[in-house]
mmCIF file of C-alpha atoms and ligand atoms in Angstrom:
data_model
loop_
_atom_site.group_PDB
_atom_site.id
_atom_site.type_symbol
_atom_site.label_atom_id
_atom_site.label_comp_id
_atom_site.label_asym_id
_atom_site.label_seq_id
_atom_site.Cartn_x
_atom_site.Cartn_y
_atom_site.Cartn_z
ATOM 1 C CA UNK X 1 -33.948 86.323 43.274
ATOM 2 C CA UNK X 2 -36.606 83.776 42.299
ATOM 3 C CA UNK X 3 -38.062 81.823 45.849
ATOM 4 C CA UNK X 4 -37.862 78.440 45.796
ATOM 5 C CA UNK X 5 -41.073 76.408 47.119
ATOM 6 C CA UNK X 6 -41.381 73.004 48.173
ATOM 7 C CA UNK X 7 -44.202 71.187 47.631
ATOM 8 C CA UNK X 8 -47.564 72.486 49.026
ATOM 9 C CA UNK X 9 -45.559 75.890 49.819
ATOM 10 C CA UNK X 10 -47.752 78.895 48.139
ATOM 11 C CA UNK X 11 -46.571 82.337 46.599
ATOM 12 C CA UNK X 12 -47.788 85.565 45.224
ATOM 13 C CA UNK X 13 -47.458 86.768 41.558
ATOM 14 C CA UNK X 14 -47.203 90.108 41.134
ATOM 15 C CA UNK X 15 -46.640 90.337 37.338
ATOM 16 C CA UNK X 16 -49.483 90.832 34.791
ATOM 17 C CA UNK X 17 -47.980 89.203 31.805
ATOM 18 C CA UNK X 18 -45.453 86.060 33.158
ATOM 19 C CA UNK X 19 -44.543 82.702 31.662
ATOM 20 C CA UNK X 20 -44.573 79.447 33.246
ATOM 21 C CA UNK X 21 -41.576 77.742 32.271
ATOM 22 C CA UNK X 22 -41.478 73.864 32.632
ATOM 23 C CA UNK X 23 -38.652 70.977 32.384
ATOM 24 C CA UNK X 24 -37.833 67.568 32.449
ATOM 25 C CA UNK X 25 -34.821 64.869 31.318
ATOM 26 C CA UNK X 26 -36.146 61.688 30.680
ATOM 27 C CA UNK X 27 -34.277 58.278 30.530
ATOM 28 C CA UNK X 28 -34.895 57.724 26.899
ATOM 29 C CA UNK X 29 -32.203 54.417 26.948
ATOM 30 C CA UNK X 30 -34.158 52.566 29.808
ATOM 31 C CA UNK X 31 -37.488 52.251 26.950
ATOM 32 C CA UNK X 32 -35.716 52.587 23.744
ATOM 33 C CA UNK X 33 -39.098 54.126 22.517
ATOM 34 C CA UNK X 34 -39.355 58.297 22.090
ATOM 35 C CA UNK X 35 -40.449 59.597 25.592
ATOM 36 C CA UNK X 36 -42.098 63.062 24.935
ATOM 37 C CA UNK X 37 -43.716 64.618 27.965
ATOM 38 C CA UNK X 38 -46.534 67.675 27.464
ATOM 39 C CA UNK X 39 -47.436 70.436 29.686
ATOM 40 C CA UNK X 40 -51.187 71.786 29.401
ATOM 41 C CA UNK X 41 -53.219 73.974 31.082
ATOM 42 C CA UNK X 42 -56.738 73.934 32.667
ATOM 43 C CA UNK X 43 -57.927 77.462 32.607
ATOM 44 C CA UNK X 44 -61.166 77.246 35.052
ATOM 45 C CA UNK X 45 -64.000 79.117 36.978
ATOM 46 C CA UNK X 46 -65.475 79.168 40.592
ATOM 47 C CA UNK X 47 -66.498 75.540 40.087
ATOM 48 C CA UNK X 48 -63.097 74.042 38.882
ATOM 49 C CA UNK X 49 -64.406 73.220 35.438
ATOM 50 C CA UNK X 50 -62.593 74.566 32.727
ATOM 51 C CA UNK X 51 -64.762 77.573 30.829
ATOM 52 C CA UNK X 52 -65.197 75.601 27.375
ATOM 53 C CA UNK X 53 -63.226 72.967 25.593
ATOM 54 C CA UNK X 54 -60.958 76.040 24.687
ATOM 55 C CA UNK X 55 -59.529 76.743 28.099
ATOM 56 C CA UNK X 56 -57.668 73.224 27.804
ATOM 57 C CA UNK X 57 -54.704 74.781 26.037
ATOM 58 C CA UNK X 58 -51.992 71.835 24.711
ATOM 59 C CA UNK X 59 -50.240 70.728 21.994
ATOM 60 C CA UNK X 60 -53.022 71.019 20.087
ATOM 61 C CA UNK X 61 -54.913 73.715 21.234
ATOM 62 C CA UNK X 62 -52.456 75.968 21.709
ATOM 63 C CA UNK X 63 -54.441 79.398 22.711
ATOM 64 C CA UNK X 64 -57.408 80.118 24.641
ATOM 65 C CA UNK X 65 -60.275 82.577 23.029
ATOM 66 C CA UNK X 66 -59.405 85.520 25.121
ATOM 67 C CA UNK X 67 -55.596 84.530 24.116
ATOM 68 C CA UNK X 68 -54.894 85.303 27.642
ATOM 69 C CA UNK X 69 -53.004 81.675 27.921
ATOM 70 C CA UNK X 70 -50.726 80.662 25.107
ATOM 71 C CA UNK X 71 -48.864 77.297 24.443
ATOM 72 C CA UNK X 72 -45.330 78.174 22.622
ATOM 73 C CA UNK X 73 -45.514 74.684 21.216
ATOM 74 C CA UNK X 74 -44.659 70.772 21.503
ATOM 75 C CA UNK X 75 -40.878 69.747 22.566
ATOM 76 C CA UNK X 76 -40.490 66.451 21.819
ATOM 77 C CA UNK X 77 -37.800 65.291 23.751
ATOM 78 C CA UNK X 78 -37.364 66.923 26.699
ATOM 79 C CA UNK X 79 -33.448 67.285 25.826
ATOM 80 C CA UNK X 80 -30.984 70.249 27.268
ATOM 81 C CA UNK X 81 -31.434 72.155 30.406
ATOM 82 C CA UNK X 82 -33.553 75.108 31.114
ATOM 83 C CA UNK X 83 -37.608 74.948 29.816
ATOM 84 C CA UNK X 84 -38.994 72.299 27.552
ATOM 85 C CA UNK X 85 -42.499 73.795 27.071
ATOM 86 C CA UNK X 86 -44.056 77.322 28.132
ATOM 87 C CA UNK X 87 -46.757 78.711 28.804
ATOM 88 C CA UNK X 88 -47.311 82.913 28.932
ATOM 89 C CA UNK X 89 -49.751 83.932 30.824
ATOM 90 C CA UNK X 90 -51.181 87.594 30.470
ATOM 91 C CA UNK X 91 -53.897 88.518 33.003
ATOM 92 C CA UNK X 92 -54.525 91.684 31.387
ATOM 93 C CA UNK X 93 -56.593 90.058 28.946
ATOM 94 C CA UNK X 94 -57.910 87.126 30.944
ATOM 95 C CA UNK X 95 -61.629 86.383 31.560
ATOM 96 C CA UNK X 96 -63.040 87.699 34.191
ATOM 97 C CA UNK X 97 -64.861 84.514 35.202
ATOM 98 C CA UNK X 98 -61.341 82.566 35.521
ATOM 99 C CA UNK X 99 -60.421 82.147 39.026
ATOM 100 C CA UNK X 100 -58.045 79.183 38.095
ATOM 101 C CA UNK X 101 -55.250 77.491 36.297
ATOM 102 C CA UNK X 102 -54.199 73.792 36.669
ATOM 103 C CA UNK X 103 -50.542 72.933 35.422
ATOM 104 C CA UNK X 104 -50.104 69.323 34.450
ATOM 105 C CA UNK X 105 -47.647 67.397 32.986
ATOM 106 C CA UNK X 106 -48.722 64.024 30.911
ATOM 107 C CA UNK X 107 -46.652 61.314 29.077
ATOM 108 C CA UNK X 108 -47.579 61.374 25.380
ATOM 109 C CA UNK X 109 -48.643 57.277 24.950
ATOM 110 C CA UNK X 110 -47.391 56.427 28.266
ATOM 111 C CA UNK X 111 -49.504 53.354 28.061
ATOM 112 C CA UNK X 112 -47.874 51.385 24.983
ATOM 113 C CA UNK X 113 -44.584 52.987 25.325
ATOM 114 C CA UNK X 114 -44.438 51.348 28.745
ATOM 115 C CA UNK X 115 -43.231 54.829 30.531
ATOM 116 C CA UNK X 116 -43.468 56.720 33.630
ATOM 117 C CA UNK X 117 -42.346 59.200 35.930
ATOM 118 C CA UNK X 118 -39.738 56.908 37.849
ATOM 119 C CA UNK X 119 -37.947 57.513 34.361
ATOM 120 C CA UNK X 120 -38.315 60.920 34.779
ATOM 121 C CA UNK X 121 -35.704 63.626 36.591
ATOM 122 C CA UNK X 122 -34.790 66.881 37.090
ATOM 123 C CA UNK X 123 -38.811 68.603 36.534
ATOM 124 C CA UNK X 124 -39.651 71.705 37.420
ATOM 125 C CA UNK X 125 -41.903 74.690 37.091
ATOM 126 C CA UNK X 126 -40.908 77.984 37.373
ATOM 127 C CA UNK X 127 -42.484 81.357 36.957
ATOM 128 C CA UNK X 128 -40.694 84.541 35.502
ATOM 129 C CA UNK X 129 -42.030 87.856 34.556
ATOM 130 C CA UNK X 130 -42.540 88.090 31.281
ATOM 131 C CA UNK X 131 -41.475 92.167 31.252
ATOM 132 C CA UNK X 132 -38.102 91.760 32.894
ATOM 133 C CA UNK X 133 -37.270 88.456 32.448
ATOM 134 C CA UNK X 134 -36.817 87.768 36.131
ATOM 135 C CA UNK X 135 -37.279 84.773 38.081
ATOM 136 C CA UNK X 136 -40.300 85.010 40.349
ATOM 137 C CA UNK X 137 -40.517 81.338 41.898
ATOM 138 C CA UNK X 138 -39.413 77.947 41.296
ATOM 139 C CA UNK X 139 -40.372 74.563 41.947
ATOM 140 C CA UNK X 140 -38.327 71.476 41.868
ATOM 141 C CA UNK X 141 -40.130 68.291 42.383
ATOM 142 C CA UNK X 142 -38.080 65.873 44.420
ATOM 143 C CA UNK X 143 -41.084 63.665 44.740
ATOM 144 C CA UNK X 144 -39.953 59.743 44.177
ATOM 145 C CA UNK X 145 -42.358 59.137 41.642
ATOM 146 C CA UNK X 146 -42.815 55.258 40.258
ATOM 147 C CA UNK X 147 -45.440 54.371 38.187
ATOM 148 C CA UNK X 148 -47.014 57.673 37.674
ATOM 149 C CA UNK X 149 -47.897 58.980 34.288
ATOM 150 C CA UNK X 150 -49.072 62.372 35.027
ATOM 151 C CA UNK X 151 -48.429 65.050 37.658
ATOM 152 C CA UNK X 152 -49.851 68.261 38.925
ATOM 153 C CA UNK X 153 -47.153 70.427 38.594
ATOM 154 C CA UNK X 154 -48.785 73.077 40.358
ATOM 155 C CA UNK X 155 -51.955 75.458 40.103
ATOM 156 C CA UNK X 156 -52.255 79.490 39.912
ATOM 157 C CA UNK X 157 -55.061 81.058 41.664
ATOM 158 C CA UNK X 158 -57.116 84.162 42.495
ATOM 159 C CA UNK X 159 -57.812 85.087 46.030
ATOM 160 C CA UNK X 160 -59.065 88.608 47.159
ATOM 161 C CA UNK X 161 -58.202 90.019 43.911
ATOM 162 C CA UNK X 162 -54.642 88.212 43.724
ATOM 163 C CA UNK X 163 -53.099 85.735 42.040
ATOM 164 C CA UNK X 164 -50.930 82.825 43.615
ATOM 165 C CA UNK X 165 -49.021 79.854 43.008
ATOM 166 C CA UNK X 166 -49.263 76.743 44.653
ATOM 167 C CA UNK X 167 -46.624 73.748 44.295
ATOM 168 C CA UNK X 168 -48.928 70.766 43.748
ATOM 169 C CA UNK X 169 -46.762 68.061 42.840
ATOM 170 C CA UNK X 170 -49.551 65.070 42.755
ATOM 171 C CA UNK X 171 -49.089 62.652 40.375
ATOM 172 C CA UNK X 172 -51.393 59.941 39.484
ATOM 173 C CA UNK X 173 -51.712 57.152 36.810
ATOM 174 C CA UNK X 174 -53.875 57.900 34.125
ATOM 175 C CA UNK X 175 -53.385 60.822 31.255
ATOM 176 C CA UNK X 176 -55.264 64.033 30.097
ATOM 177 C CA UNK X 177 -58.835 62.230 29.468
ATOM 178 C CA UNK X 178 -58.625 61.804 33.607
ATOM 179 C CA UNK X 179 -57.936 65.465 34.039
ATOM 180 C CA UNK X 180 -60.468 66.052 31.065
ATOM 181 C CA UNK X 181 -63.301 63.990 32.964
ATOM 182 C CA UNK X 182 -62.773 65.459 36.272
ATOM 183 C CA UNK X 183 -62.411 69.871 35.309
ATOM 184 C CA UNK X 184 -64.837 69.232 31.960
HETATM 185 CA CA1 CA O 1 -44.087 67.447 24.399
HETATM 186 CA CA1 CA O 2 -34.896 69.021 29.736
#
């Protein structure tokens, strides 16, 4: 049985190889323009930068050099239930210097598409081992976002030798440069 965490609510992952699944709908009628949301991935050290430009894994960047974190690739629509992008994670291979991963969730051209997160429902994040295919936690966001463009989904990180999840849910206004400027 997977746990479900609210936000702020932290749990352990046992599993070294697991995937972090995420999902969204979006309102596509109330723009009339595409809405195509993108999960990436800050892959960082002791001082919460990212290692290199490679540790940002997205949609175009899809693997970091120890290929330890791996993007399956861009869903464009966000349509059906269950995950709209993933991300495997196997810590068997990962760097020894990373001590964290940052989930986030942007709006591809939120800015001229005129789109947000108050047009966005049902996200989540969840985290399944990748060996048995078993739920390990979940997080639905409930927040009542507005005029937010991006959101922390949540962060995995090592303490004492183990790794954890942490339900963030933080959204801001601004895209991937903003997360780019402040972990780079
Ligand atoms: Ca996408
Ligand atoms: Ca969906």
């Amino acid at each position: 049985m997977a746990i479900n965490l609210q936000k702020g609510q932290r749990e352990a992952i046992d599993a070294p190889k697991f995937t972090i699944g995420l999902g969204w709908d979006t309102n596509t009628s109330s723009t009339g323009a595409s809405f195509d949301l993108d999960a990436s991935v800050f892959v960082m050290g002791d001082n919460k930068k990212i290692l290199s430009d490679e540790y940002f894994v997205f949609y175009n960047n899809l693997k970091t050099p120890d290929e330890a974190v791996e993007h399956t690739g861009d869903n464009l629509t966000g349509a059906g239930d269950g995950d709209d992008e993933q991300i495997k994670i196997d810590l068997t291979k990962i760097d020894p210097r990373v001590t964290e991963i940052c989930i986030v969730v942007t709006i591809h051209e939120a800015e001229s598409r005129r789109q947000n997160f108050g047009q966005v429902r049902n996200s989540f994040v969840r985290i399944f081992d990748a060996a048995t295919n078993t739920d390990i936690l979940k997080y639905e966001l409930e927040e009542d976002f507005s005029i937010e463009t991006a959101v922390e989904f949540g962060r995995i990180y090592k303490r004492d030798n183990k790794w954890k999840f942490e339900a963030v849910g933080a959204g801001m206004k601004g895209g991937l440069q903003d997360y780019l400027n402040k972990y780079n």
